[in-house]
């Protein structure tokens, strides 16, 4: 049974906003690091944003900094990614990742640091 379940993907126009959520089923309480990754067709999966539990630190891919916000919702038990001013290059399958290994007090944008993955949700941005 999947412990990480993504939702909220969809098709939008460039400049629109979208929020994707990851229902973590309590996984966030045992994970030092959680994050969002994405994969576009024909490209490698890349880290978009990470959240360091305990320190509540965040880390972003340079191209999404100042447009995306990762946050933890304790009421809904979700890890959310608010995406603003979306661009066509933001299109891809967005994956939630958990059970991540920190380096110091930071969580890297490196997929091999994470052991748990959701099935992904599609985000398509049209120009």
PDB file of C-alpha atoms in Angstrom:
ATOM      1  CA  UNK A   1       0.000   0.000   0.000  1.00  0.00           C
ATOM      2  CA  UNK A   2       1.413   3.337  -1.082  1.00  0.00           C
ATOM      3  CA  UNK A   3       2.226   5.626   1.804  1.00  0.00           C
ATOM      4  CA  UNK A   4       2.744   8.687  -0.361  1.00  0.00           C
ATOM      5  CA  UNK A   5      -0.159   9.720  -2.564  1.00  0.00           C
ATOM      6  CA  UNK A   6       0.040  12.785  -4.772  1.00  0.00           C
ATOM      7  CA  UNK A   7      -2.894  14.834  -6.000  1.00  0.00           C
ATOM      8  CA  UNK A   8      -3.627  18.198  -7.560  1.00  0.00           C
ATOM      9  CA  UNK A   9      -1.946  17.933 -10.916  1.00  0.00           C
ATOM     10  CA  UNK A  10      -3.599  19.183 -14.067  1.00  0.00           C
ATOM     11  CA  UNK A  11      -3.319  21.235 -17.235  1.00  0.00           C
ATOM     12  CA  UNK A  12      -2.898  25.000 -16.975  1.00  0.00           C
ATOM     13  CA  UNK A  13      -1.728  27.957 -19.033  1.00  0.00           C
ATOM     14  CA  UNK A  14       1.612  29.674 -18.602  1.00  0.00           C
ATOM     15  CA  UNK A  15       1.426  32.179 -15.772  1.00  0.00           C
ATOM     16  CA  UNK A  16      -1.221  30.206 -13.871  1.00  0.00           C
ATOM     17  CA  UNK A  17      -0.857  28.699 -10.419  1.00  0.00           C
ATOM     18  CA  UNK A  18      -1.337  25.140  -9.240  1.00  0.00           C
ATOM     19  CA  UNK A  19      -0.954  23.326  -5.936  1.00  0.00           C
ATOM     20  CA  UNK A  20       0.042  19.696  -5.692  1.00  0.00           C
ATOM     21  CA  UNK A  21      -0.287  17.810  -2.447  1.00  0.00           C
ATOM     22  CA  UNK A  22       1.230  14.659  -1.025  1.00  0.00           C
ATOM     23  CA  UNK A  23      -0.768  12.725   1.516  1.00  0.00           C
ATOM     24  CA  UNK A  24       2.009  11.211   3.553  1.00  0.00           C
ATOM     25  CA  UNK A  25       0.103   9.018   6.003  1.00  0.00           C
ATOM     26  CA  UNK A  26       2.375   9.951   8.862  1.00  0.00           C
ATOM     27  CA  UNK A  27       5.561   9.359   6.912  1.00  0.00           C
ATOM     28  CA  UNK A  28       6.611  12.943   7.466  1.00  0.00           C
ATOM     29  CA  UNK A  29       6.965  12.291  11.195  1.00  0.00           C
ATOM     30  CA  UNK A  30       9.617   9.622  10.587  1.00  0.00           C
ATOM     31  CA  UNK A  31      11.369  11.342   7.703  1.00  0.00           C
ATOM     32  CA  UNK A  32      14.216  13.758   8.190  1.00  0.00           C
ATOM     33  CA  UNK A  33      13.711  14.918   4.635  1.00  0.00           C
ATOM     34  CA  UNK A  34      10.784  15.046   2.258  1.00  0.00           C
ATOM     35  CA  UNK A  35      10.579  16.665  -1.107  1.00  0.00           C
ATOM     36  CA  UNK A  36       9.113  17.102  -4.537  1.00  0.00           C
ATOM     37  CA  UNK A  37      10.783  15.912  -7.697  1.00  0.00           C
ATOM     38  CA  UNK A  38       9.682  16.054 -11.315  1.00  0.00           C
ATOM     39  CA  UNK A  39      10.416  14.260 -14.531  1.00  0.00           C
ATOM     40  CA  UNK A  40       9.735  15.540 -18.018  1.00  0.00           C
ATOM     41  CA  UNK A  41       9.562  13.161 -21.000  1.00  0.00           C
ATOM     42  CA  UNK A  42      13.034  12.118 -22.076  1.00  0.00           C
ATOM     43  CA  UNK A  43      14.699  13.795 -19.126  1.00  0.00           C
ATOM     44  CA  UNK A  44      16.096  12.645 -15.835  1.00  0.00           C
ATOM     45  CA  UNK A  45      14.144  13.152 -12.653  1.00  0.00           C
ATOM     46  CA  UNK A  46      15.179  16.373 -10.932  1.00  0.00           C
ATOM     47  CA  UNK A  47      14.664  17.730  -7.471  1.00  0.00           C
ATOM     48  CA  UNK A  48      12.331  20.716  -7.238  1.00  0.00           C
ATOM     49  CA  UNK A  49      12.021  21.441  -3.520  1.00  0.00           C
ATOM     50  CA  UNK A  50      12.849  19.795  -0.222  1.00  0.00           C
ATOM     51  CA  UNK A  51      11.631  20.213   3.336  1.00  0.00           C
ATOM     52  CA  UNK A  52      13.778  19.449   6.368  1.00  0.00           C
ATOM     53  CA  UNK A  53      11.750  18.278   9.317  1.00  0.00           C
ATOM     54  CA  UNK A  54      12.761  19.541  12.700  1.00  0.00           C
ATOM     55  CA  UNK A  55      14.568  22.535  11.249  1.00  0.00           C
ATOM     56  CA  UNK A  56      11.702  23.461   8.891  1.00  0.00           C
ATOM     57  CA  UNK A  57      14.283  24.406   6.306  1.00  0.00           C
ATOM     58  CA  UNK A  58      13.458  24.481   2.618  1.00  0.00           C
ATOM     59  CA  UNK A  59      15.622  24.172  -0.457  1.00  0.00           C
ATOM     60  CA  UNK A  60      14.679  24.894  -4.068  1.00  0.00           C
ATOM     61  CA  UNK A  61      15.842  24.249  -7.588  1.00  0.00           C
ATOM     62  CA  UNK A  62      17.175  27.542  -8.903  1.00  0.00           C
ATOM     63  CA  UNK A  63      14.670  27.796 -11.741  1.00  0.00           C
ATOM     64  CA  UNK A  64      11.681  27.563  -9.388  1.00  0.00           C
ATOM     65  CA  UNK A  65      12.958  29.659  -6.523  1.00  0.00           C
ATOM     66  CA  UNK A  66      10.674  32.649  -5.870  1.00  0.00           C
ATOM     67  CA  UNK A  67       7.856  30.895  -7.777  1.00  0.00           C
ATOM     68  CA  UNK A  68       7.315  27.646  -5.834  1.00  0.00           C
ATOM     69  CA  UNK A  69       6.717  27.150  -2.119  1.00  0.00           C
ATOM     70  CA  UNK A  70       6.957  23.823  -0.308  1.00  0.00           C
ATOM     71  CA  UNK A  71       5.104  23.539   2.985  1.00  0.00           C
ATOM     72  CA  UNK A  72       3.889  21.054   5.513  1.00  0.00           C
ATOM     73  CA  UNK A  73       0.198  20.956   6.451  1.00  0.00           C
ATOM     74  CA  UNK A  74      -0.157  19.235   9.789  1.00  0.00           C
ATOM     75  CA  UNK A  75      -3.968  19.320   9.780  1.00  0.00           C
ATOM     76  CA  UNK A  76      -4.326  17.525   6.455  1.00  0.00           C
ATOM     77  CA  UNK A  77      -1.100  15.523   6.874  1.00  0.00           C
ATOM     78  CA  UNK A  78       0.160  16.659   3.522  1.00  0.00           C
ATOM     79  CA  UNK A  79       3.321  18.040   2.019  1.00  0.00           C
ATOM     80  CA  UNK A  80       2.246  20.713  -0.414  1.00  0.00           C
ATOM     81  CA  UNK A  81       3.924  22.435  -3.326  1.00  0.00           C
ATOM     82  CA  UNK A  82       2.391  25.738  -4.367  1.00  0.00           C
ATOM     83  CA  UNK A  83       3.476  26.580  -7.888  1.00  0.00           C
ATOM     84  CA  UNK A  84       3.015  30.121  -9.164  1.00  0.00           C
ATOM     85  CA  UNK A  85       3.747  31.766 -12.499  1.00  0.00           C
ATOM     86  CA  UNK A  86       4.071  28.358 -14.119  1.00  0.00           C
ATOM     87  CA  UNK A  87       6.100  27.972 -17.280  1.00  0.00           C
ATOM     88  CA  UNK A  88       5.951  25.302 -19.997  1.00  0.00           C
ATOM     89  CA  UNK A  89       9.310  23.982 -18.800  1.00  0.00           C
ATOM     90  CA  UNK A  90       7.687  23.174 -15.448  1.00  0.00           C
ATOM     91  CA  UNK A  91       5.661  20.432 -17.139  1.00  0.00           C
ATOM     92  CA  UNK A  92       6.243  16.871 -16.052  1.00  0.00           C
ATOM     93  CA  UNK A  93       5.246  14.204 -13.603  1.00  0.00           C
ATOM     94  CA  UNK A  94       5.634  15.475 -10.070  1.00  0.00           C
ATOM     95  CA  UNK A  95       6.657  12.953  -7.450  1.00  0.00           C
ATOM     96  CA  UNK A  96       6.559  13.180  -3.694  1.00  0.00           C
ATOM     97  CA  UNK A  97       9.569  11.685  -1.925  1.00  0.00           C
ATOM     98  CA  UNK A  98      10.038  10.700   1.692  1.00  0.00           C
ATOM     99  CA  UNK A  99      12.350   8.972   4.115  1.00  0.00           C
ATOM    100  CA  UNK A 100      15.147  11.197   2.945  1.00  0.00           C
ATOM    101  CA  UNK A 101      18.657  11.347   4.341  1.00  0.00           C
ATOM    102  CA  UNK A 102      19.883  14.805   5.321  1.00  0.00           C
ATOM    103  CA  UNK A 103      23.390  16.105   4.882  1.00  0.00           C
ATOM    104  CA  UNK A 104      24.041  18.128   7.977  1.00  0.00           C
ATOM    105  CA  UNK A 105      20.782  19.932   8.613  1.00  0.00           C
ATOM    106  CA  UNK A 106      19.841  20.219   4.940  1.00  0.00           C
ATOM    107  CA  UNK A 107      17.971  18.013   2.518  1.00  0.00           C
ATOM    108  CA  UNK A 108      19.433  17.782  -0.946  1.00  0.00           C
ATOM    109  CA  UNK A 109      17.698  17.788  -4.295  1.00  0.00           C
ATOM    110  CA  UNK A 110      19.191  14.370  -5.062  1.00  0.00           C
ATOM    111  CA  UNK A 111      16.774  11.512  -5.662  1.00  0.00           C
ATOM    112  CA  UNK A 112      19.064   8.836  -4.253  1.00  0.00           C
ATOM    113  CA  UNK A 113      18.801  10.375  -0.808  1.00  0.00           C
ATOM    114  CA  UNK A 114      15.120   9.308  -0.678  1.00  0.00           C
ATOM    115  CA  UNK A 115      13.731   5.832  -0.109  1.00  0.00           C
ATOM    116  CA  UNK A 116       9.995   6.323  -0.434  1.00  0.00           C
ATOM    117  CA  UNK A 117       8.156   7.570  -3.519  1.00  0.00           C
ATOM    118  CA  UNK A 118       4.633   8.273  -4.611  1.00  0.00           C
ATOM    119  CA  UNK A 119       3.165   7.340  -7.982  1.00  0.00           C
ATOM    120  CA  UNK A 120       3.296  10.886  -9.302  1.00  0.00           C
ATOM    121  CA  UNK A 121       0.840  13.435 -10.633  1.00  0.00           C
ATOM    122  CA  UNK A 122       0.972  15.030 -14.085  1.00  0.00           C
ATOM    123  CA  UNK A 123       1.429  18.773 -14.478  1.00  0.00           C
ATOM    124  CA  UNK A 124       1.124  20.237 -17.957  1.00  0.00           C
ATOM    125  CA  UNK A 125       1.734  23.908 -18.667  1.00  0.00           C
ATOM    126  CA  UNK A 126       0.806  25.258 -22.080  1.00  0.00           C
ATOM    127  CA  UNK A 127       2.249  28.403 -23.590  1.00  0.00           C
TER     128      UNK A 127
END
